[in-house]
Amino acid sequence: MVDRENSSQILCSKGFSQRLEEDRISQLPDPLICHILSHLLPKEAITTSVLSTRWRSLWLWVPNLEL
């Protein structure tokens, strides 16, 4: 018999790996992501830096970002 805690961990890890495979935004080229960020408010564009290490400095490249 499988205990509940282990079975829920297995389900969570499967869901997490599926979400990673479905992350198509991070697969876009940097200039396109910067273009998308340029349509956000400055605070929103900056907070995207927590999404991944790749996104950490992309908000700095947004040309029309006024602080």
PDB file of N, CA and C in Angstrom, residues 31-52:
ATOM      1  N   PRO A  31      14.515  39.618 -27.779  1.00  0.00           N
ATOM      2  CA  PRO A  31      13.874  40.838 -28.301  1.00  0.00           C
ATOM      3  C   PRO A  31      12.341  40.776 -28.273  1.00  0.00           C
ATOM      4  N   LEU A  32      11.786  39.618 -28.499  1.00  0.00           N
ATOM      5  CA  LEU A  32      10.330  39.495 -28.469  1.00  0.00           C
ATOM      6  C   LEU A  32       9.801  39.604 -27.041  1.00  0.00           C
ATOM      7  N   ILE A  33      10.496  39.021 -26.088  1.00  0.00           N
ATOM      8  CA  ILE A  33      10.091  39.147 -24.686  1.00  0.00           C
ATOM      9  C   ILE A  33      10.179  40.609 -24.246  1.00  0.00           C
ATOM     10  N   CYS A  34      11.219  41.307 -24.672  1.00  0.00           N
ATOM     11  CA  CYS A  34      11.343  42.728 -24.345  1.00  0.00           C
ATOM     12  C   CYS A  34      10.212  43.540 -24.949  1.00  0.00           C
ATOM     13  N   HIS A  35       9.803  43.177 -26.152  1.00  0.00           N
ATOM     14  CA  HIS A  35       8.674  43.861 -26.786  1.00  0.00           C
ATOM     15  C   HIS A  35       7.393  43.639 -25.972  1.00  0.00           C
ATOM     16  N   ILE A  36       7.199  42.425 -25.496  1.00  0.00           N
ATOM     17  CA  ILE A  36       6.034  42.132 -24.657  1.00  0.00           C
ATOM     18  C   ILE A  36       6.110  42.931 -23.360  1.00  0.00           C
ATOM     19  N   LEU A  37       7.288  42.980 -22.745  1.00  0.00           N
ATOM     20  CA  LEU A  37       7.458  43.720 -21.498  1.00  0.00           C
ATOM     21  C   LEU A  37       7.214  45.210 -21.685  1.00  0.00           C
ATOM     22  N   SER A  38       7.456  45.724 -22.871  1.00  0.00           N
ATOM     23  CA  SER A  38       7.267  47.155 -23.111  1.00  0.00           C
ATOM     24  C   SER A  38       5.800  47.559 -23.051  1.00  0.00           C
ATOM     25  N   HIS A  39       4.904  46.602 -23.112  1.00  0.00           N
ATOM     26  CA  HIS A  39       3.471  46.895 -23.024  1.00  0.00           C
ATOM     27  C   HIS A  39       2.959  46.839 -21.587  1.00  0.00           C
ATOM     28  N   LEU A  40       3.837  46.522 -20.645  1.00  0.00           N
ATOM     29  CA  LEU A  40       3.458  46.456 -19.238  1.00  0.00           C
ATOM     30  C   LEU A  40       3.799  47.755 -18.531  1.00  0.00           C
ATOM     31  N   LEU A  41       3.175  47.950 -17.375  1.00  0.00           N
ATOM     32  CA  LEU A  41       3.569  49.059 -16.518  1.00  0.00           C
ATOM     33  C   LEU A  41       4.981  48.796 -16.008  1.00  0.00           C
ATOM     34  N   PRO A  42       5.744  49.849 -15.699  1.00  0.00           N
ATOM     35  CA  PRO A  42       7.123  49.646 -15.249  1.00  0.00           C
ATOM     36  C   PRO A  42       7.248  48.671 -14.071  1.00  0.00           C
ATOM     37  N   LYS A  43       6.374  48.811 -13.082  1.00  0.00           N
ATOM     38  CA  LYS A  43       6.438  47.930 -11.912  1.00  0.00           C
ATOM     39  C   LYS A  43       6.197  46.477 -12.325  1.00  0.00           C
ATOM     40  N   GLU A  44       5.249  46.262 -13.222  1.00  0.00           N
ATOM     41  CA  GLU A  44       4.962  44.900 -13.684  1.00  0.00           C
ATOM     42  C   GLU A  44       6.131  44.330 -14.483  1.00  0.00           C
ATOM     43  N   ALA A  45       6.756  45.151 -15.313  1.00  0.00           N
ATOM     44  CA  ALA A  45       7.890  44.691 -16.114  1.00  0.00           C
ATOM     45  C   ALA A  45       9.056  44.289 -15.217  1.00  0.00           C
ATOM     46  N   ILE A  46       9.289  45.059 -14.176  1.00  0.00           N
ATOM     47  CA  ILE A  46      10.389  44.760 -13.258  1.00  0.00           C
ATOM     48  C   ILE A  46      10.100  43.506 -12.443  1.00  0.00           C
ATOM     49  N   THR A  47       8.848  43.309 -12.040  1.00  0.00           N
ATOM     50  CA  THR A  47       8.536  42.135 -11.221  1.00  0.00           C
ATOM     51  C   THR A  47       8.626  40.833 -12.012  1.00  0.00           C
ATOM     52  N   THR A  48       8.694  40.903 -13.323  1.00  0.00           N
ATOM     53  CA  THR A  48       8.867  39.669 -14.095  1.00  0.00           C
ATOM     54  C   THR A  48      10.242  39.057 -13.882  1.00  0.00           C
ATOM     55  N   SER A  49      11.153  39.812 -13.303  1.00  0.00           N
ATOM     56  CA  SER A  49      12.510  39.297 -13.087  1.00  0.00           C
ATOM     57  C   SER A  49      12.531  38.115 -12.119  1.00  0.00           C
ATOM     58  N   VAL A  50      11.464  37.910 -11.372  1.00  0.00           N
ATOM     59  CA  VAL A  50      11.430  36.768 -10.447  1.00  0.00           C
ATOM     60  C   VAL A  50      10.971  35.489 -11.136  1.00  0.00           C
ATOM     61  N   LEU A  51      10.551  35.577 -12.393  1.00  0.00           N
ATOM     62  CA  LEU A  51      10.034  34.392 -13.076  1.00  0.00           C
ATOM     63  C   LEU A  51      11.108  33.345 -13.330  1.00  0.00           C
ATOM     64  N   SER A  52      12.274  33.766 -13.735  1.00  0.00           N
ATOM     65  CA  SER A  52      13.373  32.826 -13.967  1.00  0.00           C
ATOM     66  C   SER A  52      14.687  33.591 -14.023  1.00  0.00           C
TER      67      SER A  52
END
